[in-house]
Amino acid sequence: MSVESLFPRLEPLLPKVQKPIQYVGGELNSTVKDWDEATVRWALMYPDAYEVGLPNQGVQILYEILNELPDTMAERTYAVWPDLEALMRAEGVPQFTVDAHRPVRAFDLLGVSFSTELGYTNLLTALDLAGIPLHAVDRTDDDPIVLAGGHAAFNPEPIADFLDAAVLGDGEQIAIAISEVIREWKNEGEPGGRDGVLLRLAETGGVYVPKFYDVEYLPDGRIKRVVPNRPGVPSRVFKHTVMDLDEWPYPKKPLVPLAETVHERFSVEIFRGCTRGCRFCQAGMITRPVRERSITVIGDMVANGIKESGFNEVGLLSLSSADHSEIAEVAKGLADRYEGTNTSLSLPSTRVDAFNIDLANEFSRNGRRSGLTFAPEGGSERMRKVINKMVTEEDLIRTVTTAYTQGWRQVKLYFMCGLPTEEDIDVLGIADLAKKVIKAGREATGSRDIRCTVSIGGFVPKPHTPFQWAAQCDHETVDRRLRELRNSLRNDKQYGKAIGFRYHDGKPSIVEGLLSRGDRRVGAVIKAVWADGGRFDGWSEHFSYERWMKSAAEVGVDVDWFTIREREEHEVLPWDHLDAGLDREWLWQDWQDAVNDVEVEDCRWTPCYDCGVCPTMGTEIQIGPTGRKLLPLTVV
């Protein structure tokens, strides 16, 4: 039976809200399929505002792949701002998709992609607006299966009560497999109802269904064990990894936003995974092994993306894009191909030790020269050893000096505060480093027109990293160190005015730490915060630390216990039954190496150091060079 569009009821509300265009849909390359011709229907959600959610590559890729299937459809939904939320509640308009404005509750699945834990309260808003019970246990056969993915889904325990299922890792193949399970189940007459299909998904070993696992606790509050509570459900759930990225050259038809968004460019992921081994970096750990796209497929994707979207900026994305084994050939080939056009190329993610000026010049050949961003992460040599960021002070000075002499005038340096074993002197070292950068730039260019911006974020220990056992630094210490650093920069008459300073205070990091390493008991905090008006916690103007602390106290959750407490080696961690491929003993040894300032090489270029990913997954690192060339486009 067809589902009616909600737009006639939504449209009268739009003149009363800010940025109404974000709710109207109809973007170039969006897809609206006939409801009755689809057997499996997905609503895909990025739990943030349209301007943040639309550029998200994960959602765009799944949207396109699912809509290519003949009897499957996918539409998108985003978090609505509080002004529209209030009007929707007053007028009884439920959560809708932007493609055809269909009610989210009518779909078979609501797939939610979490890049960050601070989107959890937005999920509850969407569920409530849709008329879907917040708790999975209260849902009926009329409600969609609520399924989480994305990096934050590698520990879905804090939102386990609100989820029907979660998947770990790459979504391309598992989304198709889940669609097949739903299709078969529906064609067979939906045997067993909701639990029947969830059991089918769980039995595959690649979909985590929280309700099929019981968590037992020790008297001191730590977890005793997590065990399946019914036959056929595996004790561990494994992540999914697409091994040949060339077979999945998506997005082929990138969505072009109607409203202004945070990124307005066509992005090509040139490789996936990272083995640099930065101990703080969850993304690098959970996306192993490295899998490169070939130079020719990258070229084809760029050409097709520009043709299909009209974007005039192309970003070559990965966790460390300059580490692609053929990056020089990629850069020169693309620069040759688009020289003299209005198409600009960018390499948003560059390591200090992988950067070279020839590469930078290729990407700025069309005359667009934005600032360069580097991430030393730690302010002292010792801290960079602790976090395994193998960048020396000499590396950084040499790199930025070369950039200044080649015409760049603005460099941004990113650091973290609150890292394990950090002391005051390590943070103050950031000021010394920034001053040396300005000094070297002035000396090399003979100009005082040199700028450096220092940007600092609070460190949050993440699951599936060597720092998953670490005590998080309390926000008072972080804020004090940041004040001292700011004063050191401001009070320097010689260099202070040339150095910009941006930082996030320590309070949001504590909340993120609670959500990133929490267990199922933290769900009560999330619900209490949401009930108290918590929305858009990733936005500083909406975030309230006091609301989170008050809610935690009300439900009896000790925030310090989840954040600033160091874990013991054999403590059962909330995510231990969710397998990212990493060997737990290797992670623990790397944590011990961190405490002892021991660095570990990148296993792409050195012998394997046994992190566990390749043997666990029956694979190996995939890198070039392919030796192929990127030919100029033929004019037809």
Coordinates of N, CA and C in Angstrom, one line a residue, residues 128-272:
D128 N 11.4 9.6 18.4 CA 10.2 10.1 19.1 C 9.3 10.9 18.1
L129 N 9.9 11.7 17.2 CA 9.1 12.4 16.2 C 8.5 11.4 15.2
A130 N 9.2 10.3 15.0 CA 8.7 9.3 14.0 C 7.6 8.5 14.6
G131 N 7.4 8.5 15.9 CA 6.4 7.7 16.6 C 6.9 6.3 16.8
I132 N 8.3 6.1 16.8 CA 8.9 4.8 17.1 C 9.3 4.8 18.5
P133 N 8.9 3.8 19.3 CA 9.3 3.7 20.7 C 10.8 3.8 20.9
L134 N 11.2 4.6 21.9 CA 12.6 4.8 22.1 C 13.4 3.5 22.4
H135 N 12.8 2.7 23.2 CA 13.4 1.4 23.6 C 13.0 0.3 22.6
A136 N 14.1 -0.4 22.2 CA 13.9 -1.5 21.2 C 12.9 -2.5 21.7
V137 N 12.9 -2.8 23.0 CA 12.0 -3.8 23.6 C 10.5 -3.5 23.5
D138 N 10.2 -2.2 23.3 CA 8.8 -1.8 23.2 C 8.3 -1.7 21.7
R139 N 9.2 -2.0 20.8 CA 8.8 -1.9 19.4 C 8.0 -3.1 18.9
T140 N 7.1 -2.9 17.9 CA 6.2 -3.9 17.4 C 6.6 -4.2 16.0
D141 N 5.9 -5.1 15.3 CA 6.2 -5.5 13.9 C 5.9 -4.3 13.0
D142 N 5.2 -3.3 13.5 CA 4.9 -2.1 12.7 C 6.0 -1.1 12.7
D143 N 7.0 -1.3 13.5 CA 8.1 -0.3 13.6 C 9.3 -0.8 12.8
P144 N 10.1 0.1 12.2 CA 11.3 -0.3 11.5 C 12.4 -0.8 12.4
I145 N 13.3 -1.6 11.8 CA 14.5 -2.1 12.5 C 15.4 -0.9 12.6
V146 N 15.8 -0.5 13.8 CA 16.7 0.6 14.0 C 18.2 0.1 14.0
L147 N 19.0 0.4 13.0 CA 20.3 -0.2 12.8 C 21.3 0.9 12.8
A148 N 22.4 0.7 13.6 CA 23.5 1.7 13.7 C 24.7 1.3 13.0
G149 N 25.4 2.2 12.4 CA 26.7 2.0 11.7 C 27.6 3.2 11.9
G150 N 28.8 3.2 11.3 CA 29.7 4.3 11.5 C 30.7 4.0 12.6
H151 N 31.7 4.9 12.7 CA 32.8 4.6 13.6 C 32.3 4.5 15.1
A152 N 31.3 5.3 15.5 CA 30.8 5.2 16.9 C 30.1 3.9 17.1
A153 N 29.7 3.2 16.1 CA 29.0 1.9 16.3 C 30.0 0.8 16.7
F154 N 31.3 1.1 16.8 CA 32.2 0.0 17.3 C 32.1 -0.2 18.8
N155 N 31.4 0.8 19.5 CA 30.9 0.5 20.8 C 29.5 1.1 20.9
P156 N 28.5 0.3 20.5 CA 27.2 0.8 20.5 C 26.5 0.6 21.9
E157 N 27.2 0.1 22.9 CA 26.6 -0.3 24.2 C 25.8 0.9 24.8
P158 N 26.3 2.1 24.8 CA 25.6 3.2 25.5 C 24.2 3.4 24.9
I159 N 24.0 3.1 23.6 CA 22.7 3.2 23.0 C 22.1 1.9 22.6
A160 N 22.6 0.8 23.3 CA 22.1 -0.5 23.0 C 20.6 -0.7 23.2
D161 N 20.1 0.0 24.3 CA 18.6 -0.1 24.6 C 17.8 0.5 23.5
F162 N 18.3 1.4 22.7 CA 17.6 2.1 21.7 C 17.7 1.5 20.3
L163 N 18.7 0.6 20.2 CA 19.0 0.0 18.9 C 18.4 -1.5 18.8
D164 N 18.0 -1.8 17.6 CA 17.7 -3.2 17.3 C 18.9 -4.0 16.8
A165 N 19.8 -3.3 16.2 CA 21.0 -3.9 15.6 C 22.1 -2.9 15.3
A166 N 23.3 -3.4 15.2 CA 24.4 -2.5 14.8 C 25.4 -3.3 13.9
V167 N 26.0 -2.6 13.0 CA 27.0 -3.3 12.1 C 28.4 -2.6 12.3
L168 N 29.4 -3.3 12.2 CA 30.8 -2.8 12.4 C 31.5 -2.8 11.0
G169 N 32.2 -1.7 10.7 CA 33.0 -1.6 9.5 C 32.3 -1.1 8.3
D170 N 32.9 -1.5 7.1 CA 32.4 -1.0 5.8 C 31.0 -1.4 5.5
G171 N 30.2 -0.5 5.0 CA 28.8 -0.8 4.8 C 28.3 -1.3 3.5
E172 N 29.2 -1.2 2.5 CA 28.7 -1.5 1.1 C 28.1 -2.9 1.0
Q173 N 28.9 -3.9 1.4 CA 28.4 -5.3 1.2 C 27.4 -5.7 2.2
I174 N 27.5 -5.3 3.4 CA 26.6 -5.8 4.5 C 25.2 -5.1 4.3
A175 N 25.2 -3.9 3.7 CA 23.8 -3.3 3.5 C 23.1 -4.1 2.5
I176 N 23.8 -4.6 1.4 CA 23.1 -5.5 0.4 C 22.7 -6.8 1.1
A177 N 23.6 -7.4 1.9 CA 23.3 -8.7 2.5 C 22.1 -8.5 3.5
I178 N 22.0 -7.4 4.2 CA 20.9 -7.2 5.1 C 19.6 -7.1 4.3
S179 N 19.7 -6.4 3.2 CA 18.5 -6.2 2.3 C 18.0 -7.6 1.9
E180 N 18.9 -8.5 1.5 CA 18.6 -9.8 1.1 C 17.9 -10.6 2.2
V181 N 18.4 -10.5 3.4 CA 17.7 -11.2 4.5 C 16.3 -10.6 4.7
I182 N 16.1 -9.3 4.7 CA 14.8 -8.7 4.9 C 13.9 -9.2 3.7
R183 N 14.4 -9.2 2.5 CA 13.6 -9.6 1.4 C 13.1 -11.0 1.5
E184 N 14.0 -11.9 1.9 CA 13.6 -13.3 2.0 C 12.5 -13.5 3.1
W185 N 12.8 -12.8 4.2 CA 11.9 -12.9 5.4 C 10.5 -12.4 5.0
K186 N 10.4 -11.3 4.3 CA 9.1 -10.7 3.9 C 8.4 -11.6 2.9
N187 N 9.2 -12.2 1.9 CA 8.6 -13.0 0.9 C 8.1 -14.3 1.5
E188 N 8.7 -14.7 2.7 CA 8.2 -16.0 3.3 C 7.0 -15.7 4.3
G189 N 6.6 -14.5 4.3 CA 5.4 -14.2 5.2 C 5.8 -13.7 6.6
E190 N 7.1 -13.2 6.7 CA 7.6 -12.7 8.0 C 7.5 -13.6 9.2
P191 N 8.0 -14.8 9.0 CA 7.9 -15.8 10.1 C 8.7 -15.4 11.3
G192 N 8.1 -15.5 12.5 CA 8.7 -15.2 13.8 C 8.6 -13.7 14.1
G193 N 8.0 -12.9 13.2 CA 7.9 -11.5 13.4 C 9.2 -10.8 13.6
R194 N 9.2 -9.8 14.4 CA 10.4 -8.9 14.5 C 11.6 -9.7 15.0
D195 N 11.4 -10.5 16.1 CA 12.5 -11.4 16.6 C 13.0 -12.4 15.5
G196 N 12.1 -12.8 14.7 CA 12.5 -13.8 13.7 C 13.5 -13.2 12.7
V197 N 13.3 -12.0 12.3 CA 14.2 -11.4 11.3 C 15.5 -11.0 12.0
L198 N 15.4 -10.5 13.3 CA 16.6 -10.1 14.0 C 17.5 -11.3 14.3
L199 N 16.9 -12.5 14.5 CA 17.6 -13.7 14.8 C 18.4 -14.1 13.5
R200 N 17.7 -14.0 12.4 CA 18.4 -14.3 11.1 C 19.6 -13.4 10.9
L201 N 19.4 -12.1 11.2 CA 20.6 -11.2 11.0 C 21.7 -11.5 12.0
A202 N 21.3 -11.8 13.3 CA 22.4 -12.1 14.3 C 23.1 -13.4 13.9
E203 N 22.4 -14.4 13.4 CA 23.1 -15.7 13.1 C 24.2 -15.6 12.1
T204 N 24.2 -14.5 11.3 CA 25.2 -14.3 10.3 C 26.6 -14.1 10.9
G205 N 26.6 -13.6 12.1 CA 27.9 -13.2 12.7 C 28.4 -11.8 12.4
G206 N 27.6 -11.2 11.5 CA 28.0 -9.9 11.1 C 27.1 -8.7 11.4
V207 N 26.1 -9.1 12.2 CA 25.1 -8.0 12.7 C 24.9 -8.3 14.2
Y208 N 25.2 -7.2 15.0 CA 25.0 -7.3 16.4 C 23.6 -6.9 16.8
V209 N 23.0 -7.8 17.5 CA 21.6 -7.5 18.0 C 21.7 -7.5 19.6
P210 N 21.7 -6.3 20.2 CA 22.0 -6.2 21.6 C 21.1 -7.0 22.5
K211 N 19.8 -7.1 22.1 CA 18.8 -7.8 23.0 C 19.1 -9.3 23.1
F212 N 19.9 -9.8 22.2 CA 20.3 -11.2 22.2 C 21.5 -11.5 23.1
Y213 N 22.0 -10.4 23.8 CA 23.2 -10.6 24.7 C 22.8 -10.0 26.1
D214 N 23.2 -10.8 27.1 CA 23.0 -10.3 28.5 C 24.4 -9.8 29.0
V215 N 24.3 -8.7 29.8 CA 25.5 -8.2 30.4 C 25.4 -8.5 31.9
E216 N 26.5 -9.1 32.4 CA 26.5 -9.4 33.9 C 27.6 -8.6 34.5
Y217 N 27.3 -8.1 35.7 CA 28.3 -7.1 36.4 C 28.8 -7.7 37.6
L218 N 30.1 -7.3 38.0 CA 30.7 -7.6 39.2 C 30.2 -6.7 40.3
P219 N 30.4 -7.0 41.6 CA 29.9 -6.1 42.7 C 30.5 -4.7 42.6
D220 N 31.7 -4.6 42.1 CA 32.3 -3.3 42.0 C 31.9 -2.4 40.8
G221 N 31.0 -3.0 40.0 CA 30.5 -2.2 38.9 C 31.1 -2.6 37.5
R222 N 32.2 -3.3 37.6 CA 32.8 -3.7 36.3 C 32.0 -4.8 35.7
I223 N 32.2 -5.0 34.4 CA 31.5 -6.1 33.7 C 32.1 -7.4 34.0
K224 N 31.3 -8.4 34.3 CA 31.8 -9.8 34.5 C 31.9 -10.5 33.2
R225 N 30.8 -10.4 32.4 CA 30.8 -11.0 31.1 C 29.6 -10.6 30.3
V226 N 29.8 -10.7 28.9 CA 28.7 -10.5 28.0 C 28.4 -11.8 27.2
V227 N 27.2 -12.3 27.3 CA 26.9 -13.7 26.8 C 25.6 -13.7 26.0
P228 N 25.6 -14.4 24.9 CA 24.4 -14.6 24.1 C 23.3 -15.3 25.0
N229 N 22.1 -14.9 24.8 CA 21.0 -15.4 25.6 C 20.0 -16.3 24.8
R230 N 20.4 -16.7 23.6 CA 19.6 -17.7 22.9 C 20.5 -18.5 21.9
P231 N 20.1 -19.7 21.5 CA 20.9 -20.5 20.6 C 21.1 -19.8 19.2
G232 N 22.2 -20.1 18.6 CA 22.5 -19.7 17.3 C 23.1 -18.3 17.2
V233 N 23.2 -17.6 18.3 CA 23.7 -16.3 18.3 C 25.2 -16.4 18.7
P234 N 26.1 -15.8 17.8 CA 27.6 -16.0 18.1 C 28.0 -15.2 19.3
S235 N 29.1 -15.7 19.9 CA 29.6 -15.0 21.1 C 30.4 -13.7 20.7
R236 N 30.9 -13.6 19.5 CA 31.6 -12.4 19.0 C 31.0 -12.0 17.7
V237 N 31.0 -10.7 17.4 CA 30.5 -10.2 16.2 C 31.6 -9.5 15.5
F238 N 31.8 -9.8 14.2 CA 33.0 -9.3 13.4 C 32.7 -8.1 12.5
K239 N 33.7 -7.3 12.3 CA 33.5 -6.2 11.4 C 33.6 -6.6 9.9
H240 N 33.1 -5.7 9.1 CA 33.0 -6.0 7.6 C 34.1 -5.1 6.9
T241 N 34.8 -5.7 6.0 CA 35.8 -5.0 5.3 C 35.7 -5.2 3.8
V242 N 35.6 -4.2 3.0 CA 35.6 -4.2 1.6 C 37.0 -4.3 1.1
M243 N 37.4 -5.4 0.5 CA 38.8 -5.6 0.2 C 39.3 -5.0 -1.1
D244 N 38.4 -4.9 -2.1 CA 38.8 -4.3 -3.4 C 37.9 -3.1 -3.6
L245 N 38.5 -1.9 -3.3 CA 37.8 -0.7 -3.4 C 37.5 -0.3 -4.9
D246 N 38.3 -0.8 -5.8 CA 38.1 -0.5 -7.2 C 36.8 -1.1 -7.7
E247 N 36.3 -2.1 -7.0 CA 35.0 -2.7 -7.4 C 33.8 -1.8 -6.9
W248 N 34.1 -0.9 -6.0 CA 33.0 0.0 -5.4 C 33.4 1.5 -5.6
P249 N 33.3 1.9 -6.8 CA 33.7 3.3 -7.1 C 32.6 4.3 -6.9
Y250 N 32.2 4.4 -5.6 CA 31.0 5.2 -5.2 C 31.5 6.4 -4.4
P251 N 30.8 7.5 -4.4 CA 29.5 7.7 -5.1 C 29.8 8.1 -6.6
K252 N 28.9 7.5 -7.5 CA 29.0 7.7 -8.9 C 28.2 9.0 -9.3
K253 N 27.1 9.2 -8.5 CA 26.3 10.4 -8.7 C 26.2 11.2 -7.4
P254 N 27.2 12.0 -7.1 CA 27.2 12.6 -5.8 C 26.0 13.6 -5.7
L255 N 25.4 13.7 -4.5 CA 24.3 14.6 -4.2 C 24.9 16.0 -4.2
V256 N 24.1 16.9 -4.8 CA 24.5 18.3 -4.8 C 23.5 19.1 -4.0
P257 N 24.0 19.7 -2.9 CA 23.1 20.3 -1.9 C 22.4 21.5 -2.4
L258 N 21.2 21.7 -1.9 CA 20.4 22.9 -2.2 C 20.8 24.0 -1.3
A259 N 21.0 23.7 0.0 CA 21.4 24.6 1.0 C 22.9 24.6 1.2
E260 N 23.4 25.6 1.8 CA 24.9 25.6 2.1 C 25.2 24.5 3.1
T261 N 26.4 23.8 2.8 CA 26.8 22.7 3.6 C 28.2 22.9 4.1
V262 N 28.7 22.1 5.0 CA 30.1 22.3 5.5 C 31.2 21.9 4.5
H263 N 30.9 21.0 3.6 CA 31.8 20.7 2.5 C 31.1 20.8 1.2
E264 N 31.5 21.6 0.3 CA 30.9 21.7 -1.0 C 32.0 21.4 -2.1
R265 N 32.2 20.1 -2.2 CA 33.2 19.6 -3.1 C 32.8 18.1 -3.4
F266 N 33.4 17.6 -4.5 CA 33.3 16.2 -4.7 C 34.5 15.5 -4.1
S267 N 34.2 14.5 -3.3 CA 35.3 13.8 -2.6 C 35.5 12.4 -3.1
V268 N 36.7 12.0 -3.3 CA 37.1 10.6 -3.7 C 38.0 10.0 -2.6
E269 N 37.5 8.9 -2.1 CA 38.3 8.2 -1.1 C 39.4 7.4 -1.8
I270 N 40.7 7.8 -1.7 CA 41.7 7.2 -2.5 C 42.3 6.0 -1.9
F271 N 42.2 5.9 -0.6 CA 42.4 4.6 0.1 C 41.7 4.5 1.4
R272 N 41.6 3.3 1.9 CA 40.9 3.1 3.2 C 41.8 2.4 4.1

